[in-house]
mmCIF file with all atom_site columns, C-alpha atoms in Angstrom:
data_model
loop_
_atom_site.group_PDB
_atom_site.id
_atom_site.type_symbol
_atom_site.label_atom_id
_atom_site.label_alt_id
_atom_site.label_comp_id
_atom_site.label_asym_id
_atom_site.label_entity_id
_atom_site.label_seq_id
_atom_site.pdbx_PDB_ins_code
_atom_site.Cartn_x
_atom_site.Cartn_y
_atom_site.Cartn_z
_atom_site.occupancy
_atom_site.B_iso_or_equiv
_atom_site.pdbx_formal_charge
_atom_site.auth_seq_id
_atom_site.auth_comp_id
_atom_site.auth_asym_id
_atom_site.auth_atom_id
_atom_site.pdbx_PDB_model_num
ATOM 1   C CA . UNK M 1 1   ? 66.913 109.454 90.272  1.00 0.00 ? 1   UNK M CA 1
ATOM 2   C CA . UNK M 1 2   ? 67.811 108.153 93.734  1.00 0.00 ? 2   UNK M CA 1
ATOM 3   C CA . UNK M 1 3   ? 69.254 104.665 94.281  1.00 0.00 ? 3   UNK M CA 1
ATOM 4   C CA . UNK M 1 4   ? 69.326 103.203 97.797  1.00 0.00 ? 4   UNK M CA 1
ATOM 5   C CA . UNK M 1 5   ? 71.273 100.025 98.626  1.00 0.00 ? 5   UNK M CA 1
ATOM 6   C CA . UNK M 1 6   ? 71.890 98.146  101.852 1.00 0.00 ? 6   UNK M CA 1
ATOM 7   C CA . UNK M 1 7   ? 75.593 97.511  102.374 1.00 0.00 ? 7   UNK M CA 1
ATOM 8   C CA . UNK M 1 8   ? 75.666 95.511  105.611 1.00 0.00 ? 8   UNK M CA 1
ATOM 9   C CA . UNK M 1 9   ? 74.281 95.025  109.086 1.00 0.00 ? 9   UNK M CA 1
ATOM 10  C CA . UNK M 1 10  ? 76.173 97.096  111.640 1.00 0.00 ? 10  UNK M CA 1
ATOM 11  C CA . UNK M 1 11  ? 76.351 94.344  114.273 1.00 0.00 ? 11  UNK M CA 1
ATOM 12  C CA . UNK M 1 12  ? 77.128 91.441  111.947 1.00 0.00 ? 12  UNK M CA 1
ATOM 13  C CA . UNK M 1 13  ? 75.161 88.939  109.897 1.00 0.00 ? 13  UNK M CA 1
ATOM 14  C CA . UNK M 1 14  ? 73.283 87.355  112.813 1.00 0.00 ? 14  UNK M CA 1
ATOM 15  C CA . UNK M 1 15  ? 72.029 90.593  114.352 1.00 0.00 ? 15  UNK M CA 1
ATOM 16  C CA . UNK M 1 16  ? 68.563 90.601  112.658 1.00 0.00 ? 16  UNK M CA 1
ATOM 17  C CA . UNK M 1 17  ? 67.823 87.161  114.123 1.00 0.00 ? 17  UNK M CA 1
ATOM 18  C CA . UNK M 1 18  ? 69.004 88.093  117.615 1.00 0.00 ? 18  UNK M CA 1
ATOM 19  C CA . UNK M 1 19  ? 67.153 91.411  117.466 1.00 0.00 ? 19  UNK M CA 1
ATOM 20  C CA . UNK M 1 20  ? 63.923 89.706  116.395 1.00 0.00 ? 20  UNK M CA 1
ATOM 21  C CA . UNK M 1 21  ? 64.223 87.250  119.293 1.00 0.00 ? 21  UNK M CA 1
ATOM 22  C CA . UNK M 1 22  ? 64.728 90.140  121.746 1.00 0.00 ? 22  UNK M CA 1
ATOM 23  C CA . UNK M 1 23  ? 61.711 92.005  120.342 1.00 0.00 ? 23  UNK M CA 1
ATOM 24  C CA . UNK M 1 24  ? 59.587 88.840  120.542 1.00 0.00 ? 24  UNK M CA 1
ATOM 25  C CA . UNK M 1 25  ? 60.586 88.174  124.153 1.00 0.00 ? 25  UNK M CA 1
ATOM 26  C CA . UNK M 1 26  ? 59.934 91.812  125.006 1.00 0.00 ? 26  UNK M CA 1
ATOM 27  C CA . UNK M 1 27  ? 56.450 91.746  123.463 1.00 0.00 ? 27  UNK M CA 1
ATOM 28  C CA . UNK M 1 28  ? 55.573 88.561  125.370 1.00 0.00 ? 28  UNK M CA 1
ATOM 29  C CA . UNK M 1 29  ? 56.848 89.884  128.716 1.00 0.00 ? 29  UNK M CA 1
ATOM 30  C CA . UNK M 1 30  ? 55.518 93.435  128.395 1.00 0.00 ? 30  UNK M CA 1
ATOM 31  C CA . UNK M 1 31  ? 52.235 92.275  129.934 1.00 0.00 ? 31  UNK M CA 1
ATOM 32  C CA . UNK M 1 32  ? 54.022 91.280  133.151 1.00 0.00 ? 32  UNK M CA 1
ATOM 33  C CA . UNK M 1 33  ? 56.515 94.128  133.612 1.00 0.00 ? 33  UNK M CA 1
ATOM 34  C CA . UNK M 1 34  ? 57.110 97.559  132.128 1.00 0.00 ? 34  UNK M CA 1
ATOM 35  C CA . UNK M 1 35  ? 60.874 96.884  132.022 1.00 0.00 ? 35  UNK M CA 1
ATOM 36  C CA . UNK M 1 36  ? 60.317 94.777  128.907 1.00 0.00 ? 36  UNK M CA 1
ATOM 37  C CA . UNK M 1 37  ? 60.325 98.046  126.952 1.00 0.00 ? 37  UNK M CA 1
ATOM 38  C CA . UNK M 1 38  ? 64.110 98.078  127.368 1.00 0.00 ? 38  UNK M CA 1
ATOM 39  C CA . UNK M 1 39  ? 64.332 94.560  125.913 1.00 0.00 ? 39  UNK M CA 1
ATOM 40  C CA . UNK M 1 40  ? 62.233 95.668  122.925 1.00 0.00 ? 40  UNK M CA 1
ATOM 41  C CA . UNK M 1 41  ? 64.391 98.773  122.391 1.00 0.00 ? 41  UNK M CA 1
ATOM 42  C CA . UNK M 1 42  ? 67.608 96.719  122.624 1.00 0.00 ? 42  UNK M CA 1
ATOM 43  C CA . UNK M 1 43  ? 66.197 94.209  120.128 1.00 0.00 ? 43  UNK M CA 1
ATOM 44  C CA . UNK M 1 44  ? 65.241 96.990  117.722 1.00 0.00 ? 44  UNK M CA 1
ATOM 45  C CA . UNK M 1 45  ? 68.685 98.569  118.083 1.00 0.00 ? 45  UNK M CA 1
ATOM 46  C CA . UNK M 1 46  ? 70.572 95.336  117.368 1.00 0.00 ? 46  UNK M CA 1
ATOM 47  C CA . UNK M 1 47  ? 68.134 93.868  114.875 1.00 0.00 ? 47  UNK M CA 1
ATOM 48  C CA . UNK M 1 48  ? 67.364 96.793  112.622 1.00 0.00 ? 48  UNK M CA 1
ATOM 49  C CA . UNK M 1 49  ? 70.645 98.748  112.541 1.00 0.00 ? 49  UNK M CA 1
ATOM 50  C CA . UNK M 1 50  ? 72.226 98.734  109.089 1.00 0.00 ? 50  UNK M CA 1
ATOM 51  C CA . UNK M 1 51  ? 74.627 100.556 106.793 1.00 0.00 ? 51  UNK M CA 1
ATOM 52  C CA . UNK M 1 52  ? 73.043 102.064 103.652 1.00 0.00 ? 52  UNK M CA 1
ATOM 53  C CA . UNK M 1 53  ? 74.400 103.933 100.606 1.00 0.00 ? 53  UNK M CA 1
ATOM 54  C CA . UNK M 1 54  ? 72.252 106.470 98.746  1.00 0.00 ? 54  UNK M CA 1
ATOM 55  C CA . UNK M 1 55  ? 73.168 107.699 95.252  1.00 0.00 ? 55  UNK M CA 1
ATOM 56  C CA . UNK M 1 56  ? 71.394 110.802 93.926  1.00 0.00 ? 56  UNK M CA 1
ATOM 57  C CA . UNK M 1 57  ? 72.198 111.010 90.213  1.00 0.00 ? 57  UNK M CA 1
ATOM 58  C CA . UNK M 1 58  ? 70.114 114.145 89.570  1.00 0.00 ? 58  UNK M CA 1
ATOM 59  C CA . UNK M 1 59  ? 72.068 116.283 92.060  1.00 0.00 ? 59  UNK M CA 1
ATOM 60  C CA . UNK M 1 60  ? 75.345 114.306 91.601  1.00 0.00 ? 60  UNK M CA 1
ATOM 61  C CA . UNK M 1 61  ? 75.887 113.405 95.240  1.00 0.00 ? 61  UNK M CA 1
ATOM 62  C CA . UNK M 1 62  ? 76.273 110.283 97.380  1.00 0.00 ? 62  UNK M CA 1
ATOM 63  C CA . UNK M 1 63  ? 75.657 109.501 101.031 1.00 0.00 ? 63  UNK M CA 1
ATOM 64  C CA . UNK M 1 64  ? 76.610 106.696 103.407 1.00 0.00 ? 64  UNK M CA 1
ATOM 65  C CA . UNK M 1 65  ? 74.105 106.273 106.214 1.00 0.00 ? 65  UNK M CA 1
ATOM 66  C CA . UNK M 1 66  ? 74.173 104.276 109.380 1.00 0.00 ? 66  UNK M CA 1
ATOM 67  C CA . UNK M 1 67  ? 70.549 103.701 110.330 1.00 0.00 ? 67  UNK M CA 1
ATOM 68  C CA . UNK M 1 68  ? 70.289 102.878 114.047 1.00 0.00 ? 68  UNK M CA 1
ATOM 69  C CA . UNK M 1 69  ? 67.274 100.876 115.146 1.00 0.00 ? 69  UNK M CA 1
ATOM 70  C CA . UNK M 1 70  ? 65.797 101.215 111.676 1.00 0.00 ? 70  UNK M CA 1
ATOM 71  C CA . UNK M 1 71  ? 64.711 104.756 112.584 1.00 0.00 ? 71  UNK M CA 1
ATOM 72  C CA . UNK M 1 72  ? 67.633 107.143 113.203 1.00 0.00 ? 72  UNK M CA 1
ATOM 73  C CA . UNK M 1 73  ? 69.770 107.901 110.084 1.00 0.00 ? 73  UNK M CA 1
ATOM 74  C CA . UNK M 1 74  ? 73.280 109.311 110.566 1.00 0.00 ? 74  UNK M CA 1
ATOM 75  C CA . UNK M 1 75  ? 75.372 110.446 107.587 1.00 0.00 ? 75  UNK M CA 1
ATOM 76  C CA . UNK M 1 76  ? 76.178 113.354 105.284 1.00 0.00 ? 76  UNK M CA 1
ATOM 77  C CA . UNK M 1 77  ? 76.060 114.028 101.559 1.00 0.00 ? 77  UNK M CA 1
ATOM 78  C CA . UNK M 1 78  ? 79.250 114.097 99.473  1.00 0.00 ? 78  UNK M CA 1
ATOM 79  C CA . UNK M 1 79  ? 79.187 116.021 96.192  1.00 0.00 ? 79  UNK M CA 1
ATOM 80  C CA . UNK M 1 80  ? 80.521 114.080 93.191  1.00 0.00 ? 80  UNK M CA 1
ATOM 81  C CA . UNK M 1 81  ? 82.814 116.086 90.918  1.00 0.00 ? 81  UNK M CA 1
ATOM 82  C CA . UNK M 1 82  ? 84.517 115.183 87.648  1.00 0.00 ? 82  UNK M CA 1
ATOM 83  C CA . UNK M 1 83  ? 87.889 114.462 89.309  1.00 0.00 ? 83  UNK M CA 1
ATOM 84  C CA . UNK M 1 84  ? 86.431 111.431 91.122  1.00 0.00 ? 84  UNK M CA 1
ATOM 85  C CA . UNK M 1 85  ? 86.275 107.969 89.582  1.00 0.00 ? 85  UNK M CA 1
ATOM 86  C CA . UNK M 1 86  ? 84.559 104.623 90.033  1.00 0.00 ? 86  UNK M CA 1
ATOM 87  C CA . UNK M 1 87  ? 86.375 101.396 90.721  1.00 0.00 ? 87  UNK M CA 1
ATOM 88  C CA . UNK M 1 88  ? 85.820 98.000  92.237  1.00 0.00 ? 88  UNK M CA 1
ATOM 89  C CA . UNK M 1 89  ? 87.410 95.720  94.765  1.00 0.00 ? 89  UNK M CA 1
ATOM 90  C CA . UNK M 1 90  ? 87.016 92.035  95.536  1.00 0.00 ? 90  UNK M CA 1
ATOM 91  C CA . UNK M 1 91  ? 85.959 91.403  99.137  1.00 0.00 ? 91  UNK M CA 1
ATOM 92  C CA . UNK M 1 92  ? 86.366 88.052  100.879 1.00 0.00 ? 92  UNK M CA 1
ATOM 93  C CA . UNK M 1 93  ? 83.937 87.871  103.782 1.00 0.00 ? 93  UNK M CA 1
ATOM 94  C CA . UNK M 1 94  ? 84.234 85.016  106.230 1.00 0.00 ? 94  UNK M CA 1
ATOM 95  C CA . UNK M 1 95  ? 82.298 84.033  109.319 1.00 0.00 ? 95  UNK M CA 1
ATOM 96  C CA . UNK M 1 96  ? 83.252 81.400  111.865 1.00 0.00 ? 96  UNK M CA 1
ATOM 97  C CA . UNK M 1 97  ? 80.828 79.778  114.284 1.00 0.00 ? 97  UNK M CA 1
ATOM 98  C CA . UNK M 1 98  ? 81.738 77.546  117.195 1.00 0.00 ? 98  UNK M CA 1
ATOM 99  C CA . UNK M 1 99  ? 79.406 75.217  119.044 1.00 0.00 ? 99  UNK M CA 1
ATOM 100 C CA . UNK M 1 100 ? 79.529 74.027  122.640 1.00 0.00 ? 100 UNK M CA 1
ATOM 101 C CA . UNK M 1 101 ? 81.085 70.753  121.477 1.00 0.00 ? 101 UNK M CA 1
ATOM 102 C CA . UNK M 1 102 ? 84.132 72.632  120.101 1.00 0.00 ? 102 UNK M CA 1
ATOM 103 C CA . UNK M 1 103 ? 83.107 72.149  116.485 1.00 0.00 ? 103 UNK M CA 1
ATOM 104 C CA . UNK M 1 104 ? 83.885 74.953  114.140 1.00 0.00 ? 104 UNK M CA 1
ATOM 105 C CA . UNK M 1 105 ? 82.019 75.881  110.971 1.00 0.00 ? 105 UNK M CA 1
ATOM 106 C CA . UNK M 1 106 ? 83.535 78.479  108.651 1.00 0.00 ? 106 UNK M CA 1
ATOM 107 C CA . UNK M 1 107 ? 81.655 80.117  105.807 1.00 0.00 ? 107 UNK M CA 1
ATOM 108 C CA . UNK M 1 108 ? 83.386 82.353  103.289 1.00 0.00 ? 108 UNK M CA 1
ATOM 109 C CA . UNK M 1 109 ? 82.057 84.185  100.266 1.00 0.00 ? 109 UNK M CA 1
ATOM 110 C CA . UNK M 1 110 ? 83.505 86.529  97.683  1.00 0.00 ? 110 UNK M CA 1
ATOM 111 C CA . UNK M 1 111 ? 81.678 89.736  96.850  1.00 0.00 ? 111 UNK M CA 1
ATOM 112 C CA . UNK M 1 112 ? 82.548 92.693  94.667  1.00 0.00 ? 112 UNK M CA 1
ATOM 113 C CA . UNK M 1 113 ? 82.210 96.272  95.886  1.00 0.00 ? 113 UNK M CA 1
ATOM 114 C CA . UNK M 1 114 ? 81.632 99.334  93.701  1.00 0.00 ? 114 UNK M CA 1
ATOM 115 C CA . UNK M 1 115 ? 83.770 102.094 95.244  1.00 0.00 ? 115 UNK M CA 1
ATOM 116 C CA . UNK M 1 116 ? 83.964 105.846 94.685  1.00 0.00 ? 116 UNK M CA 1
ATOM 117 C CA . UNK M 1 117 ? 87.572 107.115 94.548  1.00 0.00 ? 117 UNK M CA 1
ATOM 118 C CA . UNK M 1 118 ? 88.890 110.680 94.827  1.00 0.00 ? 118 UNK M CA 1
ATOM 119 C CA . UNK M 1 119 ? 91.450 112.290 92.482  1.00 0.00 ? 119 UNK M CA 1
ATOM 120 C CA . UNK M 1 120 ? 94.394 110.641 94.313  1.00 0.00 ? 120 UNK M CA 1
ATOM 121 C CA . UNK M 1 121 ? 92.805 107.158 94.016  1.00 0.00 ? 121 UNK M CA 1
ATOM 122 C CA . UNK M 1 122 ? 91.952 106.995 97.700  1.00 0.00 ? 122 UNK M CA 1
ATOM 123 C CA . UNK M 1 123 ? 88.623 105.265 98.397  1.00 0.00 ? 123 UNK M CA 1
ATOM 124 C CA . UNK M 1 124 ? 85.901 107.626 99.620  1.00 0.00 ? 124 UNK M CA 1
ATOM 125 C CA . UNK M 1 125 ? 83.040 105.197 100.139 1.00 0.00 ? 125 UNK M CA 1
ATOM 126 C CA . UNK M 1 126 ? 81.487 101.917 99.046  1.00 0.00 ? 126 UNK M CA 1
ATOM 127 C CA . UNK M 1 127 ? 78.437 102.488 96.866  1.00 0.00 ? 127 UNK M CA 1
ATOM 128 C CA . UNK M 1 128 ? 77.156 98.937  96.260  1.00 0.00 ? 128 UNK M CA 1
ATOM 129 C CA . UNK M 1 129 ? 78.028 95.269  96.746  1.00 0.00 ? 129 UNK M CA 1
ATOM 130 C CA . UNK M 1 130 ? 77.456 92.525  94.187  1.00 0.00 ? 130 UNK M CA 1
ATOM 131 C CA . UNK M 1 131 ? 77.738 88.745  94.050  1.00 0.00 ? 131 UNK M CA 1
ATOM 132 C CA . UNK M 1 132 ? 78.970 88.546  90.441  1.00 0.00 ? 132 UNK M CA 1
ATOM 133 C CA . UNK M 1 133 ? 81.546 90.518  88.516  1.00 0.00 ? 133 UNK M CA 1
ATOM 134 C CA . UNK M 1 134 ? 79.278 90.715  85.442  1.00 0.00 ? 134 UNK M CA 1
ATOM 135 C CA . UNK M 1 135 ? 76.588 92.546  87.396  1.00 0.00 ? 135 UNK M CA 1
ATOM 136 C CA . UNK M 1 136 ? 79.254 94.814  88.885  1.00 0.00 ? 136 UNK M CA 1
ATOM 137 C CA . UNK M 1 137 ? 80.574 95.794  85.431  1.00 0.00 ? 137 UNK M CA 1
ATOM 138 C CA . UNK M 1 138 ? 77.050 96.556  84.187  1.00 0.00 ? 138 UNK M CA 1
ATOM 139 C CA . UNK M 1 139 ? 76.233 98.779  87.191  1.00 0.00 ? 139 UNK M CA 1
ATOM 140 C CA . UNK M 1 140 ? 79.661 100.428 87.061  1.00 0.00 ? 140 UNK M CA 1
ATOM 141 C CA . UNK M 1 141 ? 79.102 101.501 83.443  1.00 0.00 ? 141 UNK M CA 1
ATOM 142 C CA . UNK M 1 142 ? 75.587 102.683 84.293  1.00 0.00 ? 142 UNK M CA 1
ATOM 143 C CA . UNK M 1 143 ? 76.651 104.858 87.249  1.00 0.00 ? 143 UNK M CA 1
ATOM 144 C CA . UNK M 1 144 ? 79.706 106.151 85.399  1.00 0.00 ? 144 UNK M CA 1
ATOM 145 C CA . UNK M 1 145 ? 77.362 107.469 82.728  1.00 0.00 ? 145 UNK M CA 1
ATOM 146 C CA . UNK M 1 146 ? 74.719 108.780 85.170  1.00 0.00 ? 146 UNK M CA 1
ATOM 147 C CA . UNK M 1 147 ? 77.221 110.575 87.448  1.00 0.00 ? 147 UNK M CA 1
ATOM 148 C CA . UNK M 1 148 ? 79.433 111.645 84.509  1.00 0.00 ? 148 UNK M CA 1
ATOM 149 C CA . UNK M 1 149 ? 82.665 110.352 86.055  1.00 0.00 ? 149 UNK M CA 1
ATOM 150 C CA . UNK M 1 150 ? 85.298 107.966 84.601  1.00 0.00 ? 150 UNK M CA 1
ATOM 151 C CA . UNK M 1 151 ? 85.772 104.338 85.556  1.00 0.00 ? 151 UNK M CA 1
#
C-alpha cells in the first residue's frame, strides 16, 4: 500500500495564493500579448511547488519528492531496513507579517513530525506532519507495524 502526504510548500505558506494570482493575471493578459505565458509559468512554479513524502509499505521503501510546478517530481527511493527506526519531533513553525504601517502580526503553531532515523539515530527524512500528538502516536504504531521497524 502506498501512502502519499504533503509536507510543505517549497516557497512558504503564501506561495499558493501568489501563484494563483500570477496565473490569473497571465490568463487575462494572454489575449493581449504572448509574453503572458511567462507570467503563467512563473505562477505555476511558485503556486504549485510542494514537498511530498511517499511511503510504500509493500516494497518497504520511502521517498521524499520536491514537485516543481505541480508537474516535475524530483527525488529518489530509500530502502527501509530493520536497523532503522521511527521517532517524532515537535516543530514550532512561526510566520511574521508586516504591513506598510509598521504593524507586525506573528502566528505560531506547534506540529509534530514523524521521522525516519538510521541505525545511529540520525534523521533520514520526515515522513508525515500532524497537528496532535495522539494522531502522531496512532500513525507511528501503524507504520512501525507495516514497515516492520521499531519505534
